[in-house]
Coordinates of C-alpha atoms and ligand atoms in Angstrom, one line a residue:
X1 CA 0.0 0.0 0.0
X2 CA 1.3 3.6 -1.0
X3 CA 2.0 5.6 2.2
X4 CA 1.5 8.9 2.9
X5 CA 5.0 9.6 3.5
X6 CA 5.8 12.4 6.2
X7 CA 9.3 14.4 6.0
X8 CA 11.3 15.8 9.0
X9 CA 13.9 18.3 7.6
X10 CA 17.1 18.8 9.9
X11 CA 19.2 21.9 9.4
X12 CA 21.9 22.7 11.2
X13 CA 23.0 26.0 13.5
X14 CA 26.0 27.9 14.8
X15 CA 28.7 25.5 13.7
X16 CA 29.6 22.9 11.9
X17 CA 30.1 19.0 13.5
X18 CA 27.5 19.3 15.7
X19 CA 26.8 15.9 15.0
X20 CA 23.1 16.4 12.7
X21 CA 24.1 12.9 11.3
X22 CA 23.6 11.1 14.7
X23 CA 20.9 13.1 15.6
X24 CA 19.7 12.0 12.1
X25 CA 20.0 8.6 12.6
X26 CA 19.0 8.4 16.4
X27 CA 15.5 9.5 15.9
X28 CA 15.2 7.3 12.9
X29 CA 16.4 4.4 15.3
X30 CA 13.5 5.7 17.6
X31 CA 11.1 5.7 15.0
X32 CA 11.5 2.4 13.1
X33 CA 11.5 0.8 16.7
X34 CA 8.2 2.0 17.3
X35 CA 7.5 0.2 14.1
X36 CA 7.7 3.0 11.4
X37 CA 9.7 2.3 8.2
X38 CA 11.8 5.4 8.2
X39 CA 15.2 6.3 5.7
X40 CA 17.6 9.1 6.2
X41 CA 18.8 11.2 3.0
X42 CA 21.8 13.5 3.0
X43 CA 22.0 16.6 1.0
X44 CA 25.5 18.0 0.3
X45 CA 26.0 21.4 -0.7
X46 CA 29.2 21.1 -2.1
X47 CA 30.3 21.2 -6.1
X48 CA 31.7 17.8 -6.4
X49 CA 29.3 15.1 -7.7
X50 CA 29.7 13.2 -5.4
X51 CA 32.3 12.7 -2.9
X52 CA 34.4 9.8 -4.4
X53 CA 36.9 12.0 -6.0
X54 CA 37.8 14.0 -2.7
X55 CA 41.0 13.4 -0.4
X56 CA 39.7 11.5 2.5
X57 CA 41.6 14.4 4.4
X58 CA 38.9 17.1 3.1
X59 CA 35.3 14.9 4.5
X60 CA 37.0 11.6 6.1
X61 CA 35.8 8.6 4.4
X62 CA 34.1 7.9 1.0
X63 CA 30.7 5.3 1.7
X64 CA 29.4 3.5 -0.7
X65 CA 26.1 1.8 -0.9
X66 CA 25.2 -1.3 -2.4
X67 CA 23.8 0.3 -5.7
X68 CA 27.5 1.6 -6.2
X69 CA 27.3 5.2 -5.2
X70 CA 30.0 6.6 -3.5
X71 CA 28.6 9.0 -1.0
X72 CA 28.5 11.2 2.4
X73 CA 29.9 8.9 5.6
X74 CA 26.7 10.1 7.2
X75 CA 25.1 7.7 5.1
X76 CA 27.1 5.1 7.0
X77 CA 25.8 6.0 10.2
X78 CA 22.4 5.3 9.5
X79 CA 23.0 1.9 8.0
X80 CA 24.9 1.2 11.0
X81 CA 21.6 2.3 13.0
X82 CA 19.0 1.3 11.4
X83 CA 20.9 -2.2 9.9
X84 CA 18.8 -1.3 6.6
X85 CA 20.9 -0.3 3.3
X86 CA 20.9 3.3 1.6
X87 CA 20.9 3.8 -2.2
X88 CA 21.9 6.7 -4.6
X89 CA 19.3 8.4 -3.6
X90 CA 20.5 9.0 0.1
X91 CA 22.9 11.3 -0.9
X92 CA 22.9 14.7 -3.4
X93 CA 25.1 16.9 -3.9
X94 CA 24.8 20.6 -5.5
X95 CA 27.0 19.5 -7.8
X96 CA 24.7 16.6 -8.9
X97 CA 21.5 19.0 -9.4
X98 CA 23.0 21.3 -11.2
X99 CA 24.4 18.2 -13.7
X100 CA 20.9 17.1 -14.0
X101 CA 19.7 21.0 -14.9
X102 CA 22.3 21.5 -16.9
X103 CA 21.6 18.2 -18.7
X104 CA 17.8 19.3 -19.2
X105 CA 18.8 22.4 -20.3
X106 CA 21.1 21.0 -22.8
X107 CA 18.2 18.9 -24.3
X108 CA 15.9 22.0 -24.9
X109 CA 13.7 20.4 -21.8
X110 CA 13.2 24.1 -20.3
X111 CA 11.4 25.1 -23.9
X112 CA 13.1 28.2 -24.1
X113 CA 12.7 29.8 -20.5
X114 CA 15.7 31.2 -18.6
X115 CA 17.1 28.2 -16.3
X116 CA 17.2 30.1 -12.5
X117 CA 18.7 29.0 -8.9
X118 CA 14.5 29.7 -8.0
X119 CA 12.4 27.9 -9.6
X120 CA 14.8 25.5 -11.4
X121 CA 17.3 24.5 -8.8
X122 CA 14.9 24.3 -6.2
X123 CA 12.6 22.3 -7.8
X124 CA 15.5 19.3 -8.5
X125 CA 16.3 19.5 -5.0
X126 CA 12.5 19.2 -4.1
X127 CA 12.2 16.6 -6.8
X128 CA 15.1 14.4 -5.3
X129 CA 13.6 14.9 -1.5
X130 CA 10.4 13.6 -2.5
X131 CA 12.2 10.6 -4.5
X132 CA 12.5 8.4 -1.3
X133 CA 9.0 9.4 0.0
X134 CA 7.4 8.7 -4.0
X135 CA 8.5 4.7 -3.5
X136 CA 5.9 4.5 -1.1
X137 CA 8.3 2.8 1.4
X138 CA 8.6 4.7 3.9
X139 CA 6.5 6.8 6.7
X140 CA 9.0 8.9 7.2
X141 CA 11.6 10.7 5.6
X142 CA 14.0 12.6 7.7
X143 CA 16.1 14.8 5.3
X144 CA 19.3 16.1 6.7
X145 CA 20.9 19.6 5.1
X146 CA 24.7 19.5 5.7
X147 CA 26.4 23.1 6.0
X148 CA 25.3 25.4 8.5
X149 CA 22.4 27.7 8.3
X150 CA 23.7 31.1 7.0
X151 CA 26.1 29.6 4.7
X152 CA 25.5 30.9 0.9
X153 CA 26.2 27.7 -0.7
X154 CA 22.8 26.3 1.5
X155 CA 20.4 28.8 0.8
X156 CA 18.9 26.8 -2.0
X157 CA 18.2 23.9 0.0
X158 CA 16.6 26.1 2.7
X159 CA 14.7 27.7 0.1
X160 CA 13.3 24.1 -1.1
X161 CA 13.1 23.3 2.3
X162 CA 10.5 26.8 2.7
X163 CA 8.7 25.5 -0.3
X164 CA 7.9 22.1 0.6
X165 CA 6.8 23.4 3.9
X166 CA 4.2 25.0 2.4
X167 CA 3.3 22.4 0.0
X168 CA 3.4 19.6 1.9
X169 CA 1.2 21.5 4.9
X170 CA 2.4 21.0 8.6
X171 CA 0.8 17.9 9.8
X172 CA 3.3 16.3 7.2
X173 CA 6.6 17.8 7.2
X174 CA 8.4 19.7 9.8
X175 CA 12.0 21.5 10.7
X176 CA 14.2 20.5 13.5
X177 CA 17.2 22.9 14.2
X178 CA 20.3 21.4 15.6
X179 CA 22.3 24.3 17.4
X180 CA 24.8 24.6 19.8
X181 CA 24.7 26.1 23.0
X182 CA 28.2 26.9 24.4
X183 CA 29.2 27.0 27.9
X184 CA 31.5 29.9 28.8
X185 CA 33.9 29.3 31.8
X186 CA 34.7 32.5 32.5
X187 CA 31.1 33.5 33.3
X188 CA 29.9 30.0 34.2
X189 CA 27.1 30.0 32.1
X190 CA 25.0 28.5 29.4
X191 CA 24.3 30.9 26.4
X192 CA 21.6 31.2 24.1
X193 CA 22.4 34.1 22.4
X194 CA 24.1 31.9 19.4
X195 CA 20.7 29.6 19.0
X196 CA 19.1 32.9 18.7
X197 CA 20.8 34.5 16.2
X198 CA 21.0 31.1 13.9
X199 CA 17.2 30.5 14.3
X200 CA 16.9 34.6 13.3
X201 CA 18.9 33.5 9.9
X202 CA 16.6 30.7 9.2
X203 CA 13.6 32.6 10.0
X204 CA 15.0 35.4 7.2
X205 CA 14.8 32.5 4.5
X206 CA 11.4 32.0 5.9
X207 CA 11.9 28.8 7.6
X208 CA 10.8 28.3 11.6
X209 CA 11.8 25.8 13.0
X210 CA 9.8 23.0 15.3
X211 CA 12.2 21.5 17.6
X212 CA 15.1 22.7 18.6
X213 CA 18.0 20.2 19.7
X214 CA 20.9 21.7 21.6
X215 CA 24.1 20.6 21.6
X216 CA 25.9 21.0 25.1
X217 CA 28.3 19.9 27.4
X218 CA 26.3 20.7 30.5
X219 CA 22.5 20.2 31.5
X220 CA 20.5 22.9 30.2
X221 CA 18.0 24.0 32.9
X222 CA 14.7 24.4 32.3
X223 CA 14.7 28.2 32.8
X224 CA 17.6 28.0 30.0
X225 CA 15.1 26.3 27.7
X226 CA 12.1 28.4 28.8
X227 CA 14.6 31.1 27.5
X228 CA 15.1 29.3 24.5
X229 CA 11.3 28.3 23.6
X230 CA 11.1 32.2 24.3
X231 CA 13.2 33.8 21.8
X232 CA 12.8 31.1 19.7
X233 CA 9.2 30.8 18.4
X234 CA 8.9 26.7 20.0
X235 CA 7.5 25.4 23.2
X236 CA 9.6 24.3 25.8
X237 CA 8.7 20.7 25.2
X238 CA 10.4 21.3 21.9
X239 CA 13.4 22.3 23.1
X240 CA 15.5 19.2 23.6
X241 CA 19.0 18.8 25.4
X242 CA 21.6 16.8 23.3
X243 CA 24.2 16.3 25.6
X244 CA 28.0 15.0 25.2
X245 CA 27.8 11.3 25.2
X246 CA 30.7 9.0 25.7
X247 CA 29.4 7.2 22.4
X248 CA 27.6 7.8 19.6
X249 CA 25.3 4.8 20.4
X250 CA 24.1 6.4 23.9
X251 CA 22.2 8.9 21.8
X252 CA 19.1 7.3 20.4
X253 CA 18.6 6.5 24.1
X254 CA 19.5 10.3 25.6
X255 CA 16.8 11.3 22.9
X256 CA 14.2 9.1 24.3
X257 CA 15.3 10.4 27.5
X258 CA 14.4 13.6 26.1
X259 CA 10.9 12.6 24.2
X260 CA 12.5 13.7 20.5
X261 CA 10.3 11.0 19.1
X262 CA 7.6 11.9 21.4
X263 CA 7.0 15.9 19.6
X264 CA 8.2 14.5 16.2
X265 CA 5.0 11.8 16.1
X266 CA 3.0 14.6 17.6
X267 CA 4.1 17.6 15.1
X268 CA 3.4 14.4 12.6
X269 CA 0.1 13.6 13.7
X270 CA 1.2 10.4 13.8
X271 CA 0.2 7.5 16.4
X272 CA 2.3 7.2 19.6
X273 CA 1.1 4.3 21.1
X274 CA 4.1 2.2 21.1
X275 CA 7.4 3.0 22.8
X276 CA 10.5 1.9 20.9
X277 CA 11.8 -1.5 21.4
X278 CA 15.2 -1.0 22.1
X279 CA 16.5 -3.9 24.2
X280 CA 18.9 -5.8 21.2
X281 CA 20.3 -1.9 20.9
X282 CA 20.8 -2.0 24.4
X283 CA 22.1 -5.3 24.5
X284 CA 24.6 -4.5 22.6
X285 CA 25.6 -1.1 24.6
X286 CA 26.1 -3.2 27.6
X287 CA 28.5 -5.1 26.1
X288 CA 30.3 -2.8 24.9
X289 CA 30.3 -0.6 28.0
X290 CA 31.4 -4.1 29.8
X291 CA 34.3 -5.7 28.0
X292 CA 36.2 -8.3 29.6
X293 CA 39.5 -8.1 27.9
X294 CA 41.3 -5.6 25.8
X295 CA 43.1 -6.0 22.3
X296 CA 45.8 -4.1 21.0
X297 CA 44.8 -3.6 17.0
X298 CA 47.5 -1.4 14.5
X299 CA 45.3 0.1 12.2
X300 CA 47.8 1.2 9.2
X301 CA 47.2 4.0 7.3
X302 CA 48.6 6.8 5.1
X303 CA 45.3 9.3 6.5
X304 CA 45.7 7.8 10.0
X305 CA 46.0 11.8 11.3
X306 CA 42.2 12.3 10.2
X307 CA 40.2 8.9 12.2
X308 CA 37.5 9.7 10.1
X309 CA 39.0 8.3 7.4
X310 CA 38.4 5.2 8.6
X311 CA 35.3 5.6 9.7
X312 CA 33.3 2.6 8.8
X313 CA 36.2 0.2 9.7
X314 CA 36.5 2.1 13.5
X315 CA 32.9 1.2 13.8
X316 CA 32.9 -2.4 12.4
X317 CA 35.3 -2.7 15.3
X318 CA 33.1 -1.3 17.8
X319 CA 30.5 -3.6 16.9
X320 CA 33.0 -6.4 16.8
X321 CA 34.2 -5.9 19.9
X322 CA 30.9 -5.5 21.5
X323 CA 30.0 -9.0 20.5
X324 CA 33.2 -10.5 21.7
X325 CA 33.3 -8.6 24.9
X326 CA 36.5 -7.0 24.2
X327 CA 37.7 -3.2 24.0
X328 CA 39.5 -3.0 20.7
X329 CA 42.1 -0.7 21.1
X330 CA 43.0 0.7 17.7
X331 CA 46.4 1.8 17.8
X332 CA 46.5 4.0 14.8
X333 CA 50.0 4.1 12.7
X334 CA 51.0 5.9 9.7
X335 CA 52.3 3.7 6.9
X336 CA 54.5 6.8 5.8
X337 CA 56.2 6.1 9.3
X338 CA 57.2 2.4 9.3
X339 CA 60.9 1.4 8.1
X340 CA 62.3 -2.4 7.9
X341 CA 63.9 -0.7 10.9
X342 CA 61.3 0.1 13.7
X343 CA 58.2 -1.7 12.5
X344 CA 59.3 -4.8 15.3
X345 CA 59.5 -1.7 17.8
X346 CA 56.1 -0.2 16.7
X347 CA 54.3 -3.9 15.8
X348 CA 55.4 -6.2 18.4
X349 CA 52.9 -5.4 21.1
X350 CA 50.0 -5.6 18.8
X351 CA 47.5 -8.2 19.0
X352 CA 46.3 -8.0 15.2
X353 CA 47.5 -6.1 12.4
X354 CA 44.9 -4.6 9.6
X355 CA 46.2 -2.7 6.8
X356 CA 43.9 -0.2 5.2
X357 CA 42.0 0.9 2.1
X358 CA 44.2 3.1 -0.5
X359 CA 44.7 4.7 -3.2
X360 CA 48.9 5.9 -4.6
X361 CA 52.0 5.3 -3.6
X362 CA 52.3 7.3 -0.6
X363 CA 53.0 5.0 2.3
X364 CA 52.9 2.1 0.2
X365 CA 56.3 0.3 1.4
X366 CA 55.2 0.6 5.1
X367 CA 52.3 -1.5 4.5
X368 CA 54.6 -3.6 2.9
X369 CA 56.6 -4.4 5.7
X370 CA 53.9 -4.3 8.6
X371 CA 52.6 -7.2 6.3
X372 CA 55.7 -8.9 6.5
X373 CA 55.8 -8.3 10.3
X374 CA 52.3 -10.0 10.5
X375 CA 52.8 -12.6 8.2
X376 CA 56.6 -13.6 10.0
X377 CA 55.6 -13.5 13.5
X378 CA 51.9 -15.2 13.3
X379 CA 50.3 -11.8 14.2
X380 CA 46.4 -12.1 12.9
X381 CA 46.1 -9.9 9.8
X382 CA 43.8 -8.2 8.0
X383 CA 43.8 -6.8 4.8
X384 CA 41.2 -4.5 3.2
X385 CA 41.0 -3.6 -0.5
X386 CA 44.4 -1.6 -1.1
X387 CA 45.5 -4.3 2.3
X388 CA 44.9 -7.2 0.4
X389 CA 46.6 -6.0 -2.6
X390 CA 49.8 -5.4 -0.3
X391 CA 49.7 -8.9 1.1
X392 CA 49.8 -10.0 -2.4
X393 CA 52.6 -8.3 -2.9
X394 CA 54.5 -8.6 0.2
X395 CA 54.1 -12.6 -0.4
X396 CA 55.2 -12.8 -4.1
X397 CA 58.5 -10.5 -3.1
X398 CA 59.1 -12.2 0.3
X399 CA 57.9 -15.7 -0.2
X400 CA 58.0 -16.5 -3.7
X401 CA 61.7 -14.3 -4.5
X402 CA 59.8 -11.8 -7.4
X403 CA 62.1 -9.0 -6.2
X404 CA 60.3 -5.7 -7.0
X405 CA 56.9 -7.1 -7.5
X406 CA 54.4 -4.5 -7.0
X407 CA 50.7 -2.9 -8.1
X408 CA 50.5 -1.4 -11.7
X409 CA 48.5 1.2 -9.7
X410 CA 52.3 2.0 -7.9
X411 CA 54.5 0.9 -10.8
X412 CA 53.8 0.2 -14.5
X413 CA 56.9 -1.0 -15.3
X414 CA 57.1 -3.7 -12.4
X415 CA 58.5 -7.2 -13.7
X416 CA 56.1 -9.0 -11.7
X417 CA 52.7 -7.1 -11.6
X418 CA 50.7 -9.4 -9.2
X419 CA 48.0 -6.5 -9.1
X420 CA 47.2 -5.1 -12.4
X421 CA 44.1 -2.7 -13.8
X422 CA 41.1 -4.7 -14.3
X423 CA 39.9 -5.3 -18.3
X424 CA 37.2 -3.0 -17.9
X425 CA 39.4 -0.4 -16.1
X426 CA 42.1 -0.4 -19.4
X427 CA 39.7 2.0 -21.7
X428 CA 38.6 4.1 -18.8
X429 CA 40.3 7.8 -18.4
X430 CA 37.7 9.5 -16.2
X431 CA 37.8 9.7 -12.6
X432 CA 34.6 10.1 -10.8
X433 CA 32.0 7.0 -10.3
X434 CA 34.3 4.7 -12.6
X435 CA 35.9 2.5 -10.3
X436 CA 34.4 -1.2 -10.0
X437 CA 31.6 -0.6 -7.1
X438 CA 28.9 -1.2 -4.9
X439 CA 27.7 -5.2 -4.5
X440 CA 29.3 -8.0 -6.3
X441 CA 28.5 -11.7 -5.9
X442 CA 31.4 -13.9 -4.1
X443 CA 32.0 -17.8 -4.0
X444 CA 34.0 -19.1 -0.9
X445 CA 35.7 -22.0 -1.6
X446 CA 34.9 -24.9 0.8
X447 CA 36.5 -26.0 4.1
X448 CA 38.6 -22.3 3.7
X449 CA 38.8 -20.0 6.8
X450 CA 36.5 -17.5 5.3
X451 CA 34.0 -20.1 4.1
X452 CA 33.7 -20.9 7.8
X453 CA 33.3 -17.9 9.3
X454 CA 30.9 -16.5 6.9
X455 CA 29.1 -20.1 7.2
X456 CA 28.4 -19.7 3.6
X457 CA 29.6 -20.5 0.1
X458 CA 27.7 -16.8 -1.9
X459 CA 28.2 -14.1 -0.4
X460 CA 28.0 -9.9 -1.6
X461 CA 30.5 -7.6 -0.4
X462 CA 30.8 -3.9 -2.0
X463 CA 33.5 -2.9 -3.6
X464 CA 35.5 0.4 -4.9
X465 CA 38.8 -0.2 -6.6
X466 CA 40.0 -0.2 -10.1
X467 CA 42.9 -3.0 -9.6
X468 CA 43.3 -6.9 -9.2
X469 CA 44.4 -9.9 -8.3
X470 CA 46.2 -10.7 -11.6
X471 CA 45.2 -14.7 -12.4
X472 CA 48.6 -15.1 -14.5
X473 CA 50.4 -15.3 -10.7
X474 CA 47.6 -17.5 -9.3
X475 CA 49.4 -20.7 -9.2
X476 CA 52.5 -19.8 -8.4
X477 CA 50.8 -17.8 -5.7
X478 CA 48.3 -21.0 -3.8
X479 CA 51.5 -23.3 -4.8
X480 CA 53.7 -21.3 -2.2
X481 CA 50.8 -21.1 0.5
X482 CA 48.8 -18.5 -0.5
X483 CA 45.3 -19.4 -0.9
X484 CA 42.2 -17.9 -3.4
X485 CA 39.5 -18.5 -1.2
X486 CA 36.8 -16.2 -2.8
X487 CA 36.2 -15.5 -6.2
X488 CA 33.7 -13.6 -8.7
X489 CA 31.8 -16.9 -10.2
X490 CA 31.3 -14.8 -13.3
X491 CA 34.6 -12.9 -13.9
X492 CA 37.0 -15.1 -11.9
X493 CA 38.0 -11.8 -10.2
X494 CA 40.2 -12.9 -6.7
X495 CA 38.1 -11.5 -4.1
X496 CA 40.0 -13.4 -1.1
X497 CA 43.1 -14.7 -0.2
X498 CA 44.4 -16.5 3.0
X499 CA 47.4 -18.3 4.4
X500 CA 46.0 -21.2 6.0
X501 CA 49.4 -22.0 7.7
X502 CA 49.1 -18.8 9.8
X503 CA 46.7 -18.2 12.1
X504 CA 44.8 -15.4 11.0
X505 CA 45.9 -14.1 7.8
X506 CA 42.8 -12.8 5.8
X507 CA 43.2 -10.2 2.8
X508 CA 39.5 -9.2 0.9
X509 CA 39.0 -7.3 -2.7
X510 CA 36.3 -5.6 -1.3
X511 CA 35.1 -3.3 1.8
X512 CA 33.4 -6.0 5.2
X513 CA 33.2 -2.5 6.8
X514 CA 30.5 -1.0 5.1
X515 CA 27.9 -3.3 5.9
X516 CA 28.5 -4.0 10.1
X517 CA 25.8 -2.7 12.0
X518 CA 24.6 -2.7 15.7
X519 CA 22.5 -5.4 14.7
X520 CA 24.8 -7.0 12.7
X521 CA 28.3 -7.0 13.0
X522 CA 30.4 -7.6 10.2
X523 CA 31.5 -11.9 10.8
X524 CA 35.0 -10.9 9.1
X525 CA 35.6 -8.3 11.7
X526 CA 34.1 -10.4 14.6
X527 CA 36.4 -13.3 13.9
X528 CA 39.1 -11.4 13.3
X529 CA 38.6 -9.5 16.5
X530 CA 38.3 -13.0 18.3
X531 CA 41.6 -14.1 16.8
X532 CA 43.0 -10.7 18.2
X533 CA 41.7 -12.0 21.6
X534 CA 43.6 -15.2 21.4
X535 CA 46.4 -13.8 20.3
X536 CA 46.5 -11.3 23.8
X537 CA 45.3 -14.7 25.7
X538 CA 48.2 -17.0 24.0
X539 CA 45.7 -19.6 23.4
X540 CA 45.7 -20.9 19.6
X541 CA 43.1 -19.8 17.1
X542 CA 41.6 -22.6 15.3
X543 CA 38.8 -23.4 12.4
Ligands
LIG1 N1 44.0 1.6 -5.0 C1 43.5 0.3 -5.1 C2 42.6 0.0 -6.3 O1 42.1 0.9 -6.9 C3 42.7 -0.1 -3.8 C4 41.5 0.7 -3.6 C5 41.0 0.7 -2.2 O2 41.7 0.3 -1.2 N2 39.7 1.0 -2.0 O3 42.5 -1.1 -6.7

């Protein structure tokens, strides 16, 4: 049955990282646990298309969905929270609406009219808000503007966002305002003056918002939110306290604390007879907050300065922790700064080594030899994407004696190019959205390592990479110990290897990260995690 699908639009106030992604995704979680079918878009105001040809230094990590888009790490969040998968059409970009204008325009589509920022641009970004909500999916649609309220490049989307109020009428789409109210030591007080002012901008684009969420580090009283609701044009119910939390995952539940959900359903005219079933999510938080053991992990890296680089594969380990009752420690060292020299210095108290997604040469020899390290002294390893290609590497110059084998990717010239551009990559001379991505079908080869953990022989795993295992080595490779457990049953494409002589010694084609969740924990992580744990317990891993 179509639904008539409700929108929450989230802007955000006063500064940037106030965190409108979690706030995003917690009262989604809230929501769907009261039985609602919500999703969670992102709307980027940046130029770019999309965010797969920035530095990972510039927004952190590049997401990608299962449909192959490379997007926001926002989007990453709410998969992780609401364990159900995005799409393209989670995430937009200015740059992408004004490509699809453009393109219209181009084709005559505009019959002769002047193309303008109002009505043309704003009706795209209408058109894509409503794309999610047109499926007839979903109740709810919570929209979240990224930028800050007052910056030029967001006024579009505020405008749309003024437009669609009006169209869609109150009862089905509202604003909440995340803003920040700072404590200032030297007077010892909460202030409101910089809510104020931001809600005064988004009231000059015509926009009020409904709920107010303030960011804090203390308790904001309730004459502080009287204050607030005051100035402010809300009720005090509306204003609600986000406080620091000491994770990410407290906040669905501080938001419950503070009845979010509770004025959203009500603004929504929506039924609030159910309270949110949260007791796997809390399950899981207890856990965590509980582990029995810690495990030392080296998480090697050439953006290792910027954690958000490595967003999704911090959180897999949250979740993998959690379930093992372990703290995963993620020691977090630059592959720029390991030499044959000091990587026994810098390695040898780690518990489990994974090296990293990557792209160049930068750092590339450092990888190299924390592999090595691994490999050599029966450290569990585990090698994502760019990681898997430098175990490859490290084995065929180390084990099998092809001095100076390398990626093409690092060295065209090589002698022994065990990784080399994919076919379909050779013709291809454009950067953005061309690399081999999103979900491709796997085939774990029986009684493997991976075959057991996964417990089963298809599996999909998303990708983003233009390079390979390259076949012509494949013999040589398994002959000397290194195994092919997972391969593309149409292509033949390598998508795993392992070294069943060591311990733990896992390398995958593709990104396990992206799809761990709360709910689901990513089984590569979990088991690696566990081998971590026997590792820092000296007992032996076995499967
Ligand atoms: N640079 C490598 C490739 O394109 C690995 C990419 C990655 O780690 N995501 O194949």
């Amino acid at each position: 049955m179509m639904k008539n699908t409700k929108y929450v639009f989230v802007t955000g106030g006063v500064t940037s990282s106030l965190g409108k992604g979690i706030i995003a995704a917690s009262l989604a979680k809230l929501l769907q646990e009261r039985g609602y079918s919500v999703t969670i878009q992102k709307l980027d105001p940046y130029i770019n298309i999309d965010p797969g040809t920035l530095n990972p230094y510039e927004h952190g990590e590049c997401y990608v969905t299962e449909d192959g888009a490379e997007t926001d790490l926002d989007l990453g969040h709410y998969e992780r929270f609401l364990n159900i998968p995005t799409s393209q059409a989670n995430n937009v970009t200015t740059g992408r609406i004004y490509q699809s204008v453009i393109e219209k325009e181009r084709k005559g589509e505009f019959l002769g009219k002047t193309v303008q920022v109002i009505p043309h641009i704003t009706d795209e970004i209408k058109h894509r808000i409503q794309i999610l909500g047109n499926t007839g999916d979903f109740d709810i649609v919570i929209t979240e503007i990224g930028g800050t309220v007052g910056d030029i490049e967001s006024l579009p989307y505020v405008e749309s966002v003024r437009q669609l109020l009006w169209e869609l009428g109150h009862e089905n789409a509202i604003v909440i305002h995340l803003t920040l109210v700072p404590y200032l030591a030297a007077a010892g007080e909460l202030k409101t003056k910089p809510t104020q002012h931001s809600v005064k901008m988004l009231m000059q684009s015509g926009v009020s918002p409904d709920i107010l969420v303030c960011r804090t580090e203390h308790e904001i009283s309730d004459s502080i939110k009287n204050k607030l609701a005051l100035f402010c044009n809300v009720r005090k119910e509306d204003v609600i306290q986000s406080i620091d939390a000491e994770t990410i995952y407290d906040v669905p539940n501080f938001m419950l604390e503070e009845g979010l959900d509770t004025v959203v359903l009500k603004k929504l005219q929506l039924p609030n007879d159910k309270q949110p079933e949260l007791k796997l999510w809390n399950d899981f938080l207890k856990r965590f907050k509980n582990p029995k053991n810690t495990v030392e992990i080296g998480l090697i890296g050439k953006y290792v300065e910027l954690h958000d680089a490595y967003k999704s594969i911090s959180e897999a380990f949250i979740h993998a922790g959690a379930q093992n009752e372990v703290k995963v420690n993620i020691n977090w060292i630059h592959s720029e700064a390991l030499t044959v020299e000091n990587v026994p210095e810098l390695l040898q108290n780690l518990n489990g080594v994974l090296v990293a997604p990557g792209f160049g040469e930068r750092g590339i020899e450092g990888k190299i030899e924390a592999v090595k390290f691994a490999r050599e002294n029966n450290i569990p390893f585990f090698g994502i994407c760019l990681g898997m290609q430098m175990a490859v590497i490290e084995f065929s110059r180390n084990v099998l004696g092809l001095t100076g084998a390398n990626s093409t990717e690092m060295n065209s010239n090589t002698l022994y190019p065990v990784i080399d551009l994919m076919e379909e990559q050779k013709n291809i001379t454009e950067y953005g959205g061309t690399m081999r991505l999103g979900a491709w079908d796997c085939v774990l080869k029986e009684g493997s390592k991976v075959r057991n953990i996964y417990h089963k022989e298809h599996i999909s795993e998303r990708h983003r990479h233009r390079y390979e295992f390259n076949n012509d080595f494949l013999e040589q490779v398994e002959k000397a110990g290194m195994i092919a457990t997972g391969k593309n049953p149409k292509t033949n494409l390598v998508e795993v290897i392992e070294i069943p002589k060591h311990p733990w010694f896992v390398g995958v084609q593709y990104h396990p990260e992206y799809k761990s969740t709360v709910l689901n924990p990513h089984p590569l992580f979990v088991d690696f995690v566990k081998a971590t744990l026997n590792h820092a317990l000296n007992l032996p891993t076995n499967h």
